[in-house]
Amino acid sequence: MNTAKDWTPGFIKPFVLILLLALGLVGCSSTKMAYRYADWGIVWWVEDYVTLTADQKQQLNSDIVQLRQWHCSAELPRYQAWLDELESDVSSNPPDKATVDYHQQQLFSFFPSLLEKATPVAVNLLSSLSDEQVQELANNMAQSQREMEDEFLADSPEATAEARAERTAERVEQWLGDLNSEQRDIVRQWSANRGEQTEIWLRGRRNWQLVLLELLEKRNAPTFEAELEYLILNSEEVRGEAYKVMMAESRAAMSSLMHELIMAGDRETLAQLQDRAVELNDDFAALTCSPA
């Protein structure tokens, strides 16, 4: 039950905002509000990278409204069915490792269809950029990369691992509640065993950005749409072999971590997990598939 954050291609991140909301990155009432106003939030996020014209904003708003409509009607029922299963599987006894693996697979199964549907949104936006906007995007992406490196890479591997442990604990606690001392020790050990995961993730992120910028130089070519679609849907391939290996290992390790944390918890841990599933399911049930 990890988040999508570390798997989302850098500049395409706003187009999976809806999914991030669905995975519980914000609170109950905020989830419903942010979902309804996702078009505004995405435009605001995109303009952190590149200043849009009025026409570009209008097109992006229209595209996001359509994307949200599809997502609300086609995908939210899938999320609700998954949350029903999760609620049932943790209602009485701690789930075994196979059950945790299954729910992680269910979670990741939501990504491809959303990325596929978001691709035309990205094509419309990126193909409309001027040379000046592409340069602005390149500058801001480079600055963002530097800021992330400064934030996530500490002075020593030990400090980097400790910071990673803190981030992991914060994400896990959204599902399991406050961790006890044994659970925090498990998270710290897990993080220490991740090696250069953070460094590989950052290098892969930069690799993807550089390929995107190269592709934008030929955004008027007839092959642009197909090449951008490949870049979005095959992000791990573009980010490099080290990234692919790291991600496969990380997903397996995260599933093991969640199982260990659940087993190291108590009845309150299971209750918190069940309550989180119910809370999100109630949020989704309250949303209507009509334009904002």
Short mmCIF file of C-alpha atoms in Angstrom, two decimals:
data_model
loop_
_atom_site.label_atom_id
_atom_site.label_comp_id
_atom_site.label_asym_id
_atom_site.label_seq_id
_atom_site.Cartn_x
_atom_site.Cartn_y
_atom_site.Cartn_z
CA MET A 1 0.00 0.00 0.00
CA ASN A 2 2.67 2.41 -1.08
CA THR A 3 1.87 5.62 -2.90
CA ALA A 4 2.32 6.49 -6.52
CA LYS A 5 4.68 9.29 -5.75
CA ASP A 6 7.99 7.61 -6.54
CA TRP A 7 6.74 5.93 -9.73
CA THR A 8 5.23 8.91 -11.52
CA PRO A 9 7.13 10.50 -14.45
CA GLY A 10 8.28 13.93 -13.34
CA PHE A 11 6.34 16.35 -15.54
CA ILE A 12 3.32 14.04 -15.89
CA LYS A 13 2.77 14.02 -12.14
CA PRO A 14 -0.20 16.43 -12.20
CA PHE A 15 -2.08 14.11 -14.51
CA VAL A 16 -2.12 11.40 -11.86
CA LEU A 17 -3.19 13.80 -9.12
CA ILE A 18 -6.58 12.11 -9.06
CA LEU A 19 -4.95 8.77 -8.34
CA LEU A 20 -2.76 10.22 -5.62
CA LEU A 21 -5.89 11.55 -3.96
CA ALA A 22 -7.50 8.16 -4.25
CA LEU A 23 -4.57 6.57 -2.45
CA GLY A 24 -5.23 8.67 0.61
CA LEU A 25 -2.54 11.31 0.53
CA VAL A 26 -4.96 13.90 1.86
CA GLY A 27 -7.67 13.89 4.48
CA CYS A 28 -11.30 12.88 4.15
CA SER A 29 -12.96 16.20 3.33
CA SER A 30 -9.92 17.36 1.32
CA THR A 31 -10.12 14.27 -0.87
CA LYS A 32 -13.61 15.13 -2.07
CA MET A 33 -12.86 18.82 -2.54
CA ALA A 34 -9.56 18.24 -4.34
CA TYR A 35 -11.15 15.68 -6.64
CA ARG A 36 -13.87 18.10 -7.66
CA TYR A 37 -11.39 20.91 -8.29
CA ALA A 38 -8.56 18.84 -9.76
CA ASP A 39 -8.51 20.91 -12.96
CA TRP A 40 -7.65 24.08 -11.04
CA GLY A 41 -5.05 22.28 -8.92
CA ILE A 42 -3.35 20.70 -11.93
CA VAL A 43 -3.11 23.99 -13.84
CA TRP A 44 -1.62 25.60 -10.74
CA TRP A 45 0.90 22.75 -10.44
CA VAL A 46 1.87 22.86 -14.13
CA GLU A 47 2.50 26.58 -13.93
CA ASP A 48 5.16 25.91 -11.33
CA TYR A 49 7.11 24.54 -14.30
CA VAL A 50 5.93 26.60 -17.27
CA THR A 51 3.82 29.73 -17.67
CA LEU A 52 0.75 28.92 -19.77
CA THR A 53 -1.18 31.15 -22.14
CA ALA A 54 -4.91 31.69 -21.67
CA ASP A 55 -5.66 29.29 -24.52
CA GLN A 56 -3.39 26.62 -23.04
CA LYS A 57 -5.06 26.96 -19.65
CA GLN A 58 -8.49 26.65 -21.20
CA GLN A 59 -7.49 23.53 -23.16
CA LEU A 60 -5.85 21.95 -20.12
CA ASN A 61 -8.90 22.67 -17.97
CA SER A 62 -11.18 21.08 -20.55
CA ASP A 63 -8.94 18.02 -20.90
CA ILE A 64 -8.71 17.50 -17.15
CA VAL A 65 -12.47 17.78 -16.69
CA GLN A 66 -12.93 15.03 -19.29
CA LEU A 67 -10.22 12.93 -17.67
CA ARG A 68 -11.85 13.32 -14.27
CA GLN A 69 -15.23 12.37 -15.68
CA TRP A 70 -13.82 9.17 -17.15
CA HIS A 71 -11.96 8.42 -13.94
CA CYS A 72 -15.00 9.03 -11.75
CA SER A 73 -17.28 6.76 -13.74
CA ALA A 74 -14.82 4.03 -14.78
CA GLU A 75 -12.17 3.89 -12.08
CA LEU A 76 -13.71 4.88 -8.77
CA PRO A 77 -15.90 1.75 -8.74
CA ARG A 78 -12.71 -0.31 -9.09
CA TYR A 79 -11.17 1.50 -6.12
CA GLN A 80 -14.29 0.91 -4.07
CA ALA A 81 -14.30 -2.80 -4.88
CA TRP A 82 -10.64 -2.99 -3.85
CA LEU A 83 -11.28 -1.12 -0.60
CA ASP A 84 -14.19 -3.46 0.15
CA GLU A 85 -11.80 -6.40 -0.19
CA LEU A 86 -9.15 -4.72 1.92
CA GLU A 87 -11.65 -3.93 4.64
CA SER A 88 -12.84 -7.54 4.67
CA ASP A 89 -9.32 -9.00 4.69
CA VAL A 90 -8.25 -7.03 7.78
CA SER A 91 -11.55 -7.20 9.65
CA SER A 92 -10.64 -10.07 11.95
CA ASN A 93 -7.06 -11.33 11.69
CA PRO A 94 -3.77 -9.91 10.39
CA PRO A 95 -3.45 -10.65 6.66
CA ASP A 96 -0.77 -13.12 5.61
CA LYS A 97 2.05 -12.19 3.24
CA ALA A 98 0.20 -13.45 0.15
CA THR A 99 -2.76 -11.22 0.97
CA VAL A 100 -0.53 -8.16 1.39
CA ASP A 101 1.12 -8.98 -1.95
CA TYR A 102 -2.29 -9.25 -3.57
CA HIS A 103 -3.42 -5.84 -2.35
CA GLN A 104 -0.21 -4.21 -3.51
CA GLN A 105 -0.75 -5.74 -6.97
CA GLN A 106 -4.31 -4.43 -6.97
CA LEU A 107 -3.04 -0.97 -6.16
CA PHE A 108 -0.52 -0.96 -8.98
CA SER A 109 -3.11 -2.27 -11.43
CA PHE A 110 -4.84 1.12 -11.27
CA PHE A 111 -1.88 3.02 -12.75
CA PRO A 112 -1.68 1.93 -16.43
CA SER A 113 -5.20 2.89 -17.47
CA LEU A 114 -4.91 6.31 -15.87
CA LEU A 115 -1.55 7.01 -17.49
CA GLU A 116 -2.93 5.88 -20.83
CA LYS A 117 -5.94 8.19 -20.53
CA ALA A 118 -3.71 11.06 -19.36
CA THR A 119 -1.40 10.78 -22.37
CA PRO A 120 -3.63 12.82 -24.75
CA VAL A 121 -3.77 15.55 -22.11
CA ALA A 122 0.02 15.68 -22.04
CA VAL A 123 0.21 15.60 -25.85
CA ASN A 124 -2.17 18.55 -26.18
CA LEU A 125 -0.24 20.60 -23.67
CA LEU A 126 3.33 19.79 -24.60
CA SER A 127 2.83 20.03 -28.36
CA SER A 128 1.50 23.58 -27.89
CA LEU A 129 4.58 24.90 -26.09
CA SER A 130 6.64 27.65 -27.68
CA ASP A 131 10.44 27.59 -27.77
CA GLU A 132 10.48 30.04 -24.86
CA GLN A 133 8.16 27.82 -22.82
CA VAL A 134 10.30 24.74 -23.51
CA GLN A 135 13.35 26.63 -22.25
CA GLU A 136 11.43 27.75 -19.16
CA LEU A 137 10.38 24.16 -18.56
CA ALA A 138 13.98 22.93 -18.92
CA ASN A 139 15.24 25.52 -16.45
CA ASN A 140 12.55 24.77 -13.88
CA MET A 141 12.97 21.01 -14.19
CA ALA A 142 16.71 21.39 -13.58
CA GLN A 143 16.03 23.59 -10.56
CA SER A 144 13.49 21.11 -9.20
CA GLN A 145 16.01 18.30 -9.61
CA ARG A 146 18.64 20.23 -7.69
CA GLU A 147 16.17 20.98 -4.90
CA MET A 148 15.17 17.33 -4.63
CA GLU A 149 18.79 16.25 -4.50
CA ASP A 150 19.44 18.77 -1.75
CA GLU A 151 16.37 17.57 0.14
CA PHE A 152 16.75 13.80 -0.23
CA LEU A 153 20.52 13.30 -0.31
CA ALA A 154 22.11 14.00 3.05
CA ASP A 155 25.80 14.34 3.86
CA SER A 156 26.24 10.62 4.52
CA PRO A 157 24.54 7.35 3.45
CA GLU A 158 23.44 6.86 7.04
CA ALA A 159 21.73 10.25 7.16
CA THR A 160 20.09 9.63 3.79
CA ALA A 161 18.76 6.29 5.06
CA GLU A 162 17.42 7.92 8.23
CA ALA A 163 15.63 10.60 6.21
CA ARG A 164 14.17 7.88 3.98
CA ALA A 165 12.96 6.05 7.08
CA GLU A 166 11.17 9.16 8.29
CA ARG A 167 9.43 9.65 4.94
CA THR A 168 8.43 5.99 4.86
CA ALA A 169 7.07 6.10 8.39
CA GLU A 170 4.95 9.16 7.56
CA ARG A 171 3.39 7.41 4.57
CA VAL A 172 2.79 4.16 6.40
CA GLU A 173 1.17 5.92 9.35
CA GLN A 174 -1.57 7.22 7.05
CA TRP A 175 -2.73 3.61 6.81
CA LEU A 176 -1.60 2.03 10.10
CA GLY A 177 -1.73 4.91 12.56
CA ASP A 178 1.12 5.86 14.88
CA LEU A 179 3.92 3.29 14.81
CA ASN A 180 5.18 1.69 18.00
CA SER A 181 8.89 1.43 18.82
CA GLU A 182 9.25 -2.05 17.29
CA GLN A 183 7.59 -0.89 14.07
CA ARG A 184 9.84 2.16 13.87
CA ASP A 185 12.89 -0.09 14.29
CA ILE A 186 11.58 -2.24 11.42
CA VAL A 187 11.23 0.85 9.21
CA ARG A 188 14.74 2.06 10.06
CA GLN A 189 16.26 -1.34 9.29
CA TRP A 190 14.26 -1.57 6.07
CA SER A 191 15.48 1.86 4.99
CA ALA A 192 19.10 1.05 5.83
CA ASN A 193 18.87 -2.02 3.57
CA ARG A 194 17.71 0.00 0.57
CA GLY A 195 21.28 0.95 -0.36
CA GLU A 196 21.40 3.69 -3.01
CA GLN A 197 17.69 3.57 -3.75
CA THR A 198 17.25 7.32 -3.38
CA GLU A 199 20.26 8.09 -5.56
CA ILE A 200 19.08 5.69 -8.28
CA TRP A 201 15.57 7.14 -8.17
CA LEU A 202 16.91 10.68 -8.61
CA ARG A 203 19.20 9.66 -11.47
CA GLY A 204 16.31 7.89 -13.17
CA ARG A 205 14.12 10.95 -12.73
CA ARG A 206 16.73 13.14 -14.40
CA ASN A 207 17.20 10.61 -17.23
CA TRP A 208 13.47 10.79 -17.95
CA GLN A 209 13.46 14.58 -17.94
CA LEU A 210 16.36 14.76 -20.38
CA VAL A 211 14.63 12.40 -22.81
CA LEU A 212 11.46 14.50 -22.56
CA LEU A 213 13.36 17.71 -23.30
CA GLU A 214 15.03 16.08 -26.29
CA LEU A 215 11.63 14.91 -27.54
CA LEU A 216 10.18 18.42 -27.17
CA GLU A 217 12.71 19.67 -29.71
CA LYS A 218 10.71 17.75 -32.33
CA ARG A 219 7.24 18.32 -30.90
CA ASN A 220 5.90 19.30 -34.35
CA ALA A 221 6.99 16.00 -35.91
CA PRO A 222 4.30 13.43 -36.82
CA THR A 223 5.96 10.90 -34.49
CA PHE A 224 5.74 13.15 -31.41
CA GLU A 225 2.51 11.72 -30.01
CA ALA A 226 3.66 8.10 -30.29
CA GLU A 227 7.06 8.86 -28.78
CA LEU A 228 5.56 10.82 -25.89
CA GLU A 229 3.11 8.00 -25.24
CA TYR A 230 6.03 5.56 -25.03
CA LEU A 231 7.87 7.91 -22.68
CA ILE A 232 4.88 8.09 -20.34
CA LEU A 233 3.79 4.46 -20.43
CA ASN A 234 7.30 3.00 -20.30
CA SER A 235 8.86 5.31 -17.76
CA GLU A 236 10.99 2.64 -16.12
CA GLU A 237 12.58 1.66 -19.44
CA VAL A 238 13.55 5.27 -20.06
CA ARG A 239 14.91 5.80 -16.58
CA GLY A 240 17.52 3.09 -17.00
CA GLU A 241 18.33 -0.49 -16.09
CA ALA A 242 19.47 0.38 -12.56
CA TYR A 243 16.12 2.06 -11.97
CA LYS A 244 14.16 -0.94 -13.27
CA VAL A 245 16.04 -3.32 -10.99
CA MET A 246 15.68 -0.99 -8.03
CA MET A 247 11.94 -0.61 -8.55
CA ALA A 248 11.34 -4.37 -8.76
CA GLU A 249 13.30 -4.87 -5.55
CA SER A 250 11.61 -1.91 -3.87
CA ARG A 251 8.09 -3.14 -4.59
CA ALA A 252 8.84 -6.57 -3.16
CA ALA A 253 10.55 -4.98 -0.16
CA MET A 254 7.62 -2.63 0.47
CA SER A 255 5.16 -5.52 0.51
CA SER A 256 7.35 -7.35 3.02
CA LEU A 257 7.66 -4.19 5.10
CA MET A 258 3.89 -3.70 5.27
CA HIS A 259 3.39 -7.30 6.37
CA GLU A 260 6.06 -7.02 9.06
CA LEU A 261 4.59 -3.77 10.35
CA ILE A 262 1.10 -5.25 10.55
CA MET A 263 2.42 -8.31 12.40
CA ALA A 264 4.37 -6.08 14.81
CA GLY A 265 1.25 -4.06 15.56
CA ASP A 266 -1.82 -4.87 17.61
CA ARG A 267 -5.59 -4.86 17.23
CA GLU A 268 -5.49 -1.09 16.99
CA THR A 269 -3.23 -1.35 13.92
CA LEU A 270 -5.77 -3.54 12.13
CA ALA A 271 -8.60 -1.27 13.23
CA GLN A 272 -6.77 1.77 11.86
CA LEU A 273 -6.18 0.04 8.52
CA GLN A 274 -9.81 -1.00 8.31
CA ASP A 275 -11.01 2.48 9.28
CA ARG A 276 -8.80 4.03 6.56
CA ALA A 277 -10.31 1.74 3.93
CA VAL A 278 -13.83 2.60 5.11
CA GLU A 279 -13.06 6.31 5.21
CA LEU A 280 -11.75 6.38 1.63
CA ASN A 281 -14.63 4.23 0.43
CA ASP A 282 -17.10 6.65 1.99
CA ASP A 283 -15.32 9.54 0.26
CA PHE A 284 -15.61 7.88 -3.12
CA ALA A 285 -19.26 6.96 -2.54
CA ALA A 286 -20.02 10.63 -1.81
CA LEU A 287 -18.49 11.84 -5.09
CA THR A 288 -20.76 12.31 -8.07
CA CYS A 289 -19.62 11.96 -11.67
CA SER A 290 -20.80 15.36 -12.82
CA PRO A 291 -18.70 18.34 -13.98
CA ALA A 292 -17.31 20.58 -11.26
#
